[in-house]
Amino acid sequence: MNGAPGAPIRVLLADDQHLVRTGFRIILEVEDDIEVVGEAADGERAVTVARATRPDVVLMDVEMPGMDGLEATRRITGDGAGAPAVLILTTFDRDDYLFAALRAGASGFLLKNGTPEELIEAIQVLARGDGLLAPEITRRVISTFARPGDPAGTAHRGPDADAALRELTPRESEVLVLLAAGASNAEIAVTMHLGEATVKTHVSRVLAKLGLRDRVQAVVFAYENGVVRPGR
C-alpha cells in the first residue's frame, strides 16, 4: 500500500474539529516515516482530497457535518485497487459505529483516548497492508455475531461468496477460520505447523481469492457468511 521503499507513509486527516486535526498533525509530523498530505473537515471534502492526494492511510472521524465518516469511508474504499486504508478514530465506543465502519470498508478502528504511540503504530500497520483490530474489538465482533436474533449474527451467504469460498484450498480455508478467531500470523504458524512466511503467503491468497482488502474484512466475511460460528 505504501509506495516506494523508504517513502514516507502519506496520511490524510479527516475531522471536523480544527484543534483535533492540528493535534494529530503535530503528533505525526515528528515521525520521519509519516507525511500529512491533506486535511478535511467533512466527509465530502475527505473523499475529494483522498482522490486528489492518493494517501496511504486516511484518519477518519465518524461524526462530521454533511456526509459523515462512514459514508466517506464507503466511497473512498470503493475506489478499487490503490484506494487508501481507512482508520476510524472516534470518541464514541459504540458497537453500531464499529460494525458500520467495518462494513463500510474500514481497515482499523481506534478510540481517540488512545496514546500517540498507538496511533502511530496503527498507521504503520495499515500502511503495510494489514488490518487493525484490537483484541477487545475482535471479542466484540465475535460476541455480536453470537447474539441470537441479531441481524449482524445471521449468516446470509450469497452465490458470490459460495463461489469464492470454493476457490480456497483446504489449507486456505483453515487459515480463514484462524483469521476469524483473531489469530496472528505467528499463532497460525504454530497451529498449522508452518513457517510464518508460508502463512503470510496463504493469508495473501485467501484475501485475493475472496476479494478482501485485509484480515479485518476476513473476520467480518467469515462470520457474515457462516464460515465459522461463535464458540467453534
Coordinates of N, CA, C and O in Angstrom, one line a residue, residues 83-228:
A83 N -6.9 2.2 -3.5 CA -7.6 3.0 -2.5 C -6.9 3.0 -1.2 O -6.4 2.0 -0.8
P84 N -6.9 4.1 -0.5 CA -6.2 4.1 0.8 C -6.9 3.3 1.9 O -8.1 3.0 1.7
A85 N -6.2 2.9 2.9 CA -6.8 2.2 4.0 C -7.4 3.3 4.9 O -6.9 4.4 5.0
V86 N -8.5 3.0 5.6 CA -9.2 4.0 6.4 C -9.1 3.5 7.9 O -9.5 2.4 8.2
L87 N -8.6 4.4 8.7 CA -8.5 4.1 10.2 C -9.6 5.0 10.8 O -9.5 6.2 10.8
I88 N -10.6 4.4 11.4 CA -11.7 5.2 12.0 C -11.2 5.6 13.4 O -10.7 4.7 14.2
L89 N -11.3 6.9 13.7 CA -11.0 7.4 15.0 C -12.2 8.1 15.6 O -12.7 9.0 15.0
T90 N -12.6 7.7 16.8 CA -13.8 8.3 17.3 C -13.7 8.3 18.9 O -13.0 7.5 19.5
T91 N -14.5 9.2 19.4 CA -14.6 9.3 20.9 C -15.8 8.4 21.4 O -16.0 8.2 22.6
F92 N -16.5 7.8 20.4 CA -17.7 7.0 20.8 C -17.4 5.5 20.7 O -17.1 5.0 19.6
D93 N -17.4 4.9 21.8 CA -17.1 3.4 21.9 C -18.5 2.7 21.7 O -19.1 2.2 22.7
R94 N -19.0 2.7 20.5 CA -20.3 2.1 20.2 C -20.2 1.0 19.2 O -19.5 1.2 18.2
D95 N -20.9 0.0 19.4 CA -20.9 -1.2 18.5 C -21.5 -0.8 17.2 O -21.0 -1.3 16.1
D96 N -22.5 0.1 17.1 CA -23.1 0.4 15.8 C -22.1 1.1 14.9 O -22.0 0.9 13.7
Y97 N -21.3 2.0 15.5 CA -20.2 2.6 14.8 C -19.2 1.6 14.3 O -18.7 1.6 13.2
L98 N -18.8 0.7 15.2 CA -17.8 -0.3 14.9 C -18.2 -1.1 13.7 O -17.4 -1.2 12.7
F99 N -19.4 -1.7 13.7 CA -19.8 -2.6 12.7 C -20.1 -1.9 11.4 O -19.8 -2.3 10.3
A100 N -20.7 -0.7 11.5 CA -20.9 0.1 10.3 C -19.6 0.5 9.6 O -19.5 0.5 8.4
A101 N -18.6 0.8 10.4 CA -17.3 1.2 9.9 C -16.6 0.0 9.2 O -16.1 0.1 8.1
L102 N -16.7 -1.2 9.8 CA -16.1 -2.4 9.2 C -16.8 -2.7 7.9 O -16.1 -3.1 6.9
R103 N -18.1 -2.6 7.9 CA -18.8 -3.0 6.7 C -18.6 -1.9 5.6 O -18.8 -2.2 4.4
A104 N -18.3 -0.7 6.0 CA -18.0 0.4 5.0 C -16.7 0.2 4.4 O -16.3 0.8 3.4
G105 N -15.8 -0.7 4.9 CA -14.5 -1.0 4.4 C -13.4 -0.5 5.2 O -12.2 -0.5 4.7
A106 N -13.6 0.0 6.4 CA -12.5 0.5 7.2 C -11.6 -0.7 7.5 O -12.0 -1.8 7.7
S107 N -10.3 -0.3 7.6 CA -9.3 -1.4 7.9 C -8.9 -1.4 9.4 O -8.1 -2.2 9.8
G108 N -9.3 -0.4 10.2 CA -9.0 -0.3 11.6 C -9.9 0.6 12.3 O -10.6 1.4 11.7
F109 N -9.9 0.5 13.6 CA -10.8 1.3 14.5 C -10.1 1.6 15.8 O -9.7 0.6 16.5
L110 N -9.9 2.8 16.1 CA -9.3 3.2 17.4 C -10.1 4.3 18.0 O -10.7 5.1 17.3
L111 N -10.1 4.3 19.3 CA -10.7 5.4 20.1 C -9.7 6.5 20.3 O -8.5 6.3 20.3
K112 N -10.2 7.8 20.3 CA -9.4 8.9 20.4 C -8.7 9.0 21.8 O -7.8 9.9 21.9
N113 N -9.1 8.2 22.7 CA -8.4 8.3 24.0 C -7.1 7.4 24.1 O -6.5 7.2 25.1
G114 N -6.7 6.9 22.9 CA -5.5 6.1 22.8 C -4.3 7.0 22.9 O -4.4 8.2 23.0
T115 N -3.1 6.4 22.9 CA -1.9 7.1 23.1 C -1.3 7.5 21.7 O -1.7 6.8 20.7
P116 N -0.5 8.5 21.6 CA 0.2 8.8 20.3 C 0.9 7.6 19.7 O 0.9 7.4 18.5
E117 N 1.5 6.8 20.6 CA 2.3 5.6 20.1 C 1.3 4.6 19.5 O 1.7 4.0 18.4
E118 N 0.1 4.5 20.0 CA -0.8 3.6 19.4 C -1.3 4.1 18.1 O -1.5 3.3 17.1
L119 N -1.5 5.4 18.0 CA -1.9 5.9 16.7 C -0.8 5.7 15.6 O -1.1 5.3 14.5
I120 N 0.4 6.0 16.0 CA 1.5 5.9 15.0 C 1.6 4.4 14.6 O 1.8 4.1 13.4
E121 N 1.6 3.5 15.5 CA 1.6 2.1 15.2 C 0.5 1.6 14.3 O 0.7 0.9 13.4
A122 N -0.7 2.1 14.6 CA -1.9 1.8 13.8 C -1.7 2.2 12.3 O -2.0 1.5 11.4
I123 N -1.2 3.4 12.1 CA -0.9 3.9 10.8 C 0.1 3.1 10.1 O 0.0 2.7 8.9
Q124 N 1.2 2.7 10.8 CA 2.2 1.9 10.2 C 1.7 0.5 9.8 O 2.0 -0.1 8.7
V125 N 0.8 -0.1 10.7 CA 0.2 -1.4 10.4 C -0.7 -1.3 9.1 O -0.5 -2.2 8.2
L126 N -1.5 -0.3 9.0 CA -2.4 -0.2 7.9 C -1.6 0.1 6.6 O -1.9 -0.4 5.5
A127 N -0.5 0.9 6.7 CA 0.3 1.2 5.5 C 1.0 -0.1 5.0 O 1.3 -0.1 3.8
R128 N 1.2 -1.0 5.8 CA 1.8 -2.3 5.4 C 0.8 -3.2 4.7 O 1.1 -4.2 4.1
G129 N -0.5 -2.8 4.7 CA -1.5 -3.6 4.1 C -2.2 -4.5 5.0 O -3.0 -5.4 4.6
D130 N -1.9 -4.4 6.3 CA -2.6 -5.2 7.3 C -3.8 -4.5 7.9 O -3.8 -3.2 7.8
G131 N -4.7 -5.2 8.5 CA -5.8 -4.6 9.2 C -5.5 -4.5 10.6 O -4.6 -5.2 11.1
L132 N -6.3 -3.7 11.3 CA -6.0 -3.5 12.7 C -7.3 -3.6 13.5 O -8.2 -2.8 13.4
L133 N -7.4 -4.7 14.3 CA -8.5 -4.9 15.3 C -7.8 -5.2 16.6 O -7.2 -6.2 16.7
A134 N -8.0 -4.3 17.6 CA -7.5 -4.6 18.9 C -8.2 -5.9 19.4 O -9.4 -6.1 19.1
P135 N -7.6 -6.6 20.3 CA -8.2 -7.9 20.8 C -9.6 -7.6 21.4 O -10.5 -8.5 21.2
E136 N -9.8 -6.5 22.1 CA -11.1 -6.3 22.7 C -12.1 -6.0 21.7 O -13.3 -6.4 21.8
I137 N -11.7 -5.5 20.5 CA -12.7 -5.2 19.4 C -13.0 -6.5 18.7 O -14.1 -6.8 18.4
T138 N -12.0 -7.4 18.5 CA -12.2 -8.7 18.0 C -13.2 -9.5 18.8 O -14.2 -10.1 18.3
R139 N -13.1 -9.4 20.1 CA -14.0 -10.1 21.0 C -15.4 -9.5 20.9 O -16.4 -10.3 20.9
R140 N -15.6 -8.2 20.6 CA -16.9 -7.6 20.4 C -17.5 -8.1 19.1 O -18.7 -8.3 19.0
V141 N -16.6 -8.2 18.1 CA -17.1 -8.7 16.8 C -17.7 -10.1 17.0 O -18.9 -10.4 16.6
I142 N -17.0 -10.9 17.7 CA -17.4 -12.3 17.9 C -18.7 -12.4 18.7 O -19.7 -13.1 18.4
S143 N -18.7 -11.6 19.8 CA -19.9 -11.6 20.7 C -21.1 -11.1 20.0 O -22.2 -11.6 20.3
T144 N -21.0 -10.1 19.1 CA -22.1 -9.6 18.4 C -22.7 -10.6 17.5 O -23.9 -10.8 17.4
F145 N -21.8 -11.3 16.8 CA -22.3 -12.3 15.8 C -22.9 -13.5 16.6 O -23.6 -14.3 16.1
A146 N -22.5 -13.6 17.9 CA -23.0 -14.7 18.7 C -24.5 -14.5 19.2 O -25.1 -15.4 19.7
R147 N -24.9 -13.2 19.2 CA -26.2 -12.9 19.7 C -27.3 -13.4 18.9 O -27.5 -13.0 17.7
P148 N -28.1 -14.4 19.3 CA -29.2 -14.9 18.5 C -30.2 -13.8 18.2 O -30.5 -13.0 19.1
G149 N -30.7 -13.8 17.0 CA -31.7 -12.8 16.7 C -31.2 -11.5 16.2 O -31.9 -10.6 15.8
D150 N -29.9 -11.3 16.4 CA -29.3 -10.0 16.0 C -29.0 -10.1 14.5 O -28.4 -11.1 14.0
P151 N -29.4 -9.1 13.7 CA -29.2 -9.2 12.2 C -27.7 -9.4 11.9 O -27.3 -10.0 10.9
A152 N -26.8 -8.8 12.7 CA -25.4 -9.0 12.5 C -24.9 -10.4 12.7 O -23.9 -10.8 12.3
G153 N -25.7 -11.2 13.4 CA -25.3 -12.5 13.7 C -25.9 -13.6 12.8 O -25.8 -14.8 13.0
T154 N -26.6 -13.1 11.8 CA -27.3 -14.0 10.9 C -26.4 -14.1 9.6 O -26.2 -13.1 8.9
A155 N -26.0 -15.3 9.3 CA -25.2 -15.5 8.1 C -26.1 -15.5 6.8 O -27.1 -16.3 6.8
H156 N -25.8 -14.7 5.8 CA -26.5 -14.7 4.6 C -25.5 -14.9 3.5 O -25.0 -14.0 2.9
R157 N -25.1 -16.2 3.2 CA -24.1 -16.4 2.2 C -24.8 -16.4 0.8 O -25.7 -17.1 0.6
G158 N -24.3 -15.5 0.0 CA -24.8 -15.4 -1.3 C -24.0 -16.3 -2.3 O -23.0 -16.9 -2.0
P159 N -24.5 -16.3 -3.6 CA -23.8 -17.1 -4.6 C -22.4 -16.7 -4.8 O -21.5 -17.5 -5.1
D160 N -22.1 -15.4 -4.8 CA -20.8 -14.9 -5.0 C -19.8 -15.4 -3.9 O -18.7 -15.8 -4.2
A161 N -20.3 -15.4 -2.6 CA -19.5 -15.8 -1.5 C -19.2 -17.3 -1.7 O -18.1 -17.8 -1.4
D162 N -20.3 -18.1 -2.0 CA -20.1 -19.5 -2.2 C -19.0 -19.8 -3.3 O -18.2 -20.7 -3.1
A163 N -19.1 -19.1 -4.4 CA -18.2 -19.3 -5.5 C -16.8 -19.0 -5.0 O -15.8 -19.7 -5.3
A164 N -16.6 -17.9 -4.3 CA -15.3 -17.5 -3.9 C -14.7 -18.5 -2.9 O -13.5 -18.9 -2.9
L165 N -15.6 -19.0 -2.0 CA -15.1 -20.0 -1.0 C -14.7 -21.3 -1.6 O -13.8 -21.9 -1.1
R166 N -15.3 -21.6 -2.7 CA -14.9 -22.9 -3.4 C -13.6 -22.8 -4.0 O -12.9 -23.8 -4.3
E167 N -13.1 -21.6 -4.2 CA -11.8 -21.4 -4.8 C -10.6 -21.6 -3.8 O -9.5 -21.8 -4.1
L168 N -11.0 -21.6 -2.5 CA -10.0 -21.8 -1.4 C -9.6 -23.3 -1.3 O -10.4 -24.2 -1.4
T169 N -8.3 -23.5 -1.2 CA -7.8 -24.9 -0.9 C -8.2 -25.2 0.6 O -8.5 -24.3 1.4
P170 N -8.1 -26.5 0.9 CA -8.4 -26.9 2.4 C -7.5 -26.1 3.3 O -8.0 -25.7 4.4
R171 N -6.3 -25.9 3.0 CA -5.4 -25.2 3.9 C -5.7 -23.8 4.0 O -5.7 -23.1 5.1
E172 N -6.1 -23.2 2.9 CA -6.5 -21.7 2.9 C -7.8 -21.6 3.7 O -8.0 -20.6 4.4
S173 N -8.7 -22.5 3.6 CA -9.9 -22.5 4.4 C -9.6 -22.5 5.9 O -10.2 -21.8 6.7
E174 N -8.6 -23.3 6.2 CA -8.2 -23.4 7.6 C -7.6 -22.1 8.1 O -7.9 -21.6 9.2
V175 N -6.9 -21.4 7.2 CA -6.3 -20.1 7.5 C -7.4 -19.1 7.8 O -7.4 -18.3 8.7
L176 N -8.4 -19.2 6.9 CA -9.6 -18.2 7.1 C -10.2 -18.4 8.4 O -10.6 -17.4 9.1
V177 N -10.4 -19.6 8.9 CA -11.0 -19.9 10.2 C -10.2 -19.3 11.3 O -10.7 -18.7 12.2
L178 N -8.9 -19.5 11.2 CA -8.0 -19.0 12.2 C -7.9 -17.4 12.2 O -7.9 -16.8 13.3
L179 N -8.0 -16.8 11.0 CA -8.1 -15.4 10.9 C -9.3 -14.9 11.6 O -9.3 -13.9 12.3
A180 N -10.4 -15.6 11.4 CA -11.7 -15.2 12.0 C -11.6 -15.2 13.6 O -12.4 -14.5 14.2
A181 N -10.8 -16.1 14.1 CA -10.6 -16.2 15.5 C -9.6 -15.1 16.1 O -9.4 -15.0 17.3
G182 N -9.1 -14.2 15.1 CA -8.2 -13.2 15.5 C -6.8 -13.6 15.7 O -6.0 -12.9 16.3
A183 N -6.4 -14.8 15.1 CA -5.1 -15.3 15.3 C -4.1 -14.4 14.4 O -4.4 -14.0 13.3
S184 N -2.9 -14.2 15.0 CA -1.8 -13.6 14.3 C -1.2 -14.6 13.3 O -1.4 -15.8 13.4
N185 N -0.3 -14.1 12.4 CA 0.4 -15.0 11.6 C 1.3 -16.0 12.4 O 1.4 -17.1 12.0
A186 N 1.9 -15.5 13.5 CA 2.7 -16.3 14.3 C 1.9 -17.4 15.0 O 2.3 -18.6 15.0
E187 N 0.7 -17.1 15.4 CA -0.2 -18.1 16.0 C -0.7 -19.1 15.0 O -0.8 -20.3 15.3
I188 N -1.0 -18.6 13.8 CA -1.4 -19.5 12.8 C -0.3 -20.5 12.4 O -0.5 -21.7 12.2
A189 N 0.9 -20.0 12.4 CA 2.1 -20.8 12.1 C 2.2 -21.9 13.1 O 2.5 -23.1 12.7
V190 N 2.1 -21.6 14.3 CA 2.2 -22.6 15.4 C 1.1 -23.6 15.3 O 1.3 -24.9 15.3
T191 N -0.1 -23.2 15.1 CA -1.3 -24.1 15.0 C -1.2 -25.0 13.8 O -1.5 -26.2 13.9
M192 N -0.7 -24.5 12.7 CA -0.7 -25.3 11.4 C 0.7 -25.9 11.2 O 0.8 -26.6 10.1
H193 N 1.6 -25.7 12.1 CA 3.0 -26.2 11.9 C 3.6 -25.8 10.6 O 4.1 -26.6 9.8
L194 N 3.5 -24.4 10.4 CA 4.1 -23.9 9.1 C 5.0 -22.7 9.5 O 5.0 -22.2 10.6
G195 N 5.8 -22.3 8.6 CA 6.6 -21.1 8.8 C 5.8 -19.9 8.6 O 4.8 -19.9 7.9
E196 N 6.2 -18.8 9.2 CA 5.4 -17.5 9.1 C 5.4 -17.0 7.7 O 4.4 -16.4 7.3
A197 N 6.5 -17.2 6.9 CA 6.5 -16.7 5.6 C 5.4 -17.5 4.7 O 4.7 -16.9 3.9
T198 N 5.3 -18.8 5.0 CA 4.3 -19.6 4.3 C 2.9 -19.1 4.7 O 2.0 -19.0 3.9
V199 N 2.7 -18.9 6.0 CA 1.4 -18.4 6.5 C 1.0 -17.1 5.8 O -0.1 -16.9 5.3
K200 N 2.0 -16.2 5.7 CA 1.8 -14.9 5.1 C 1.3 -15.1 3.6 O 0.4 -14.4 3.1
T201 N 1.9 -16.0 2.9 CA 1.5 -16.3 1.5 C 0.1 -16.8 1.5 O -0.7 -16.4 0.6
H202 N -0.3 -17.7 2.4 CA -1.6 -18.3 2.5 C -2.6 -17.2 2.7 O -3.7 -17.1 2.1
V203 N -2.3 -16.3 3.7 CA -3.2 -15.2 4.0 C -3.4 -14.3 2.8 O -4.6 -13.9 2.5
S204 N -2.4 -14.0 2.1 CA -2.5 -13.1 0.9 C -3.4 -13.8 -0.1 O -4.2 -13.1 -0.8
R205 N -3.3 -15.1 -0.3 CA -4.1 -15.8 -1.3 C -5.5 -15.8 -0.9 O -6.4 -15.7 -1.7
V206 N -5.8 -16.0 0.4 CA -7.2 -16.0 0.9 C -7.8 -14.7 0.6 O -8.9 -14.6 0.1
L207 N -7.1 -13.6 1.0 CA -7.7 -12.3 0.7 C -7.9 -12.0 -0.7 O -9.0 -11.5 -1.1
A208 N -7.0 -12.4 -1.6 CA -7.1 -12.2 -3.0 C -8.3 -13.0 -3.6 O -9.1 -12.4 -4.4
K209 N -8.4 -14.2 -3.2 CA -9.5 -15.1 -3.8 C -10.9 -14.6 -3.3 O -11.9 -14.8 -4.0
L210 N -10.9 -14.1 -2.1 CA -12.2 -13.6 -1.6 C -12.5 -12.1 -1.9 O -13.6 -11.6 -1.5
G211 N -11.5 -11.5 -2.5 CA -11.7 -10.1 -2.9 C -11.7 -9.2 -1.7 O -12.5 -8.2 -1.7
L212 N -10.9 -9.5 -0.6 CA -10.9 -8.7 0.6 C -9.7 -7.9 0.7 O -8.6 -8.3 0.2
R213 N -9.8 -6.7 1.4 CA -8.7 -5.8 1.5 C -7.6 -6.3 2.5 O -6.4 -6.2 2.3
D214 N -8.1 -6.8 3.7 CA -7.2 -7.2 4.7 C -7.9 -8.2 5.7 O -9.0 -8.6 5.5
R215 N -7.1 -8.5 6.7 CA -7.6 -9.5 7.7 C -8.8 -9.1 8.5 O -9.6 -9.9 9.0
V216 N -9.0 -7.8 8.6 CA -10.2 -7.2 9.3 C -11.4 -7.6 8.5 O -12.4 -8.1 9.0
Q217 N -11.4 -7.4 7.2 CA -12.5 -7.8 6.4 C -12.7 -9.3 6.3 O -13.8 -9.8 6.2
A218 N -11.6 -10.0 6.5 CA -11.7 -11.5 6.5 C -12.5 -11.9 7.7 O -13.3 -12.9 7.7
V219 N -12.3 -11.3 8.9 CA -13.1 -11.6 10.1 C -14.6 -11.4 9.8 O -15.4 -12.3 10.1
V220 N -14.9 -10.2 9.3 CA -16.3 -9.9 9.1 C -16.9 -10.9 8.0 O -18.0 -11.4 8.2
F221 N -16.2 -11.1 7.0 CA -16.7 -12.1 5.9 C -16.9 -13.4 6.5 O -18.0 -14.1 6.2
A222 N -16.0 -13.9 7.3 CA -16.2 -15.3 7.8 C -17.4 -15.5 8.6 O -18.1 -16.5 8.5
Y223 N -17.7 -14.5 9.5 CA -18.9 -14.6 10.3 C -20.2 -14.3 9.6 O -21.2 -14.9 9.8
E224 N -20.1 -13.3 8.7 CA -21.3 -13.0 7.9 C -21.7 -14.1 7.0 O -22.9 -14.2 6.7
N225 N -20.8 -14.9 6.5 CA -21.1 -15.9 5.6 C -21.1 -17.3 6.2 O -21.1 -18.3 5.5
G226 N -21.1 -17.4 7.6 CA -21.3 -18.7 8.2 C -20.1 -19.6 8.1 O -20.2 -20.8 8.3
V227 N -18.9 -19.1 7.7 CA -17.7 -20.0 7.6 C -17.4 -20.5 9.0 O -17.0 -21.6 9.1
V228 N -17.5 -19.6 10.0 CA -17.3 -20.0 11.4 C -18.4 -19.5 12.2 O -19.1 -18.5 11.8

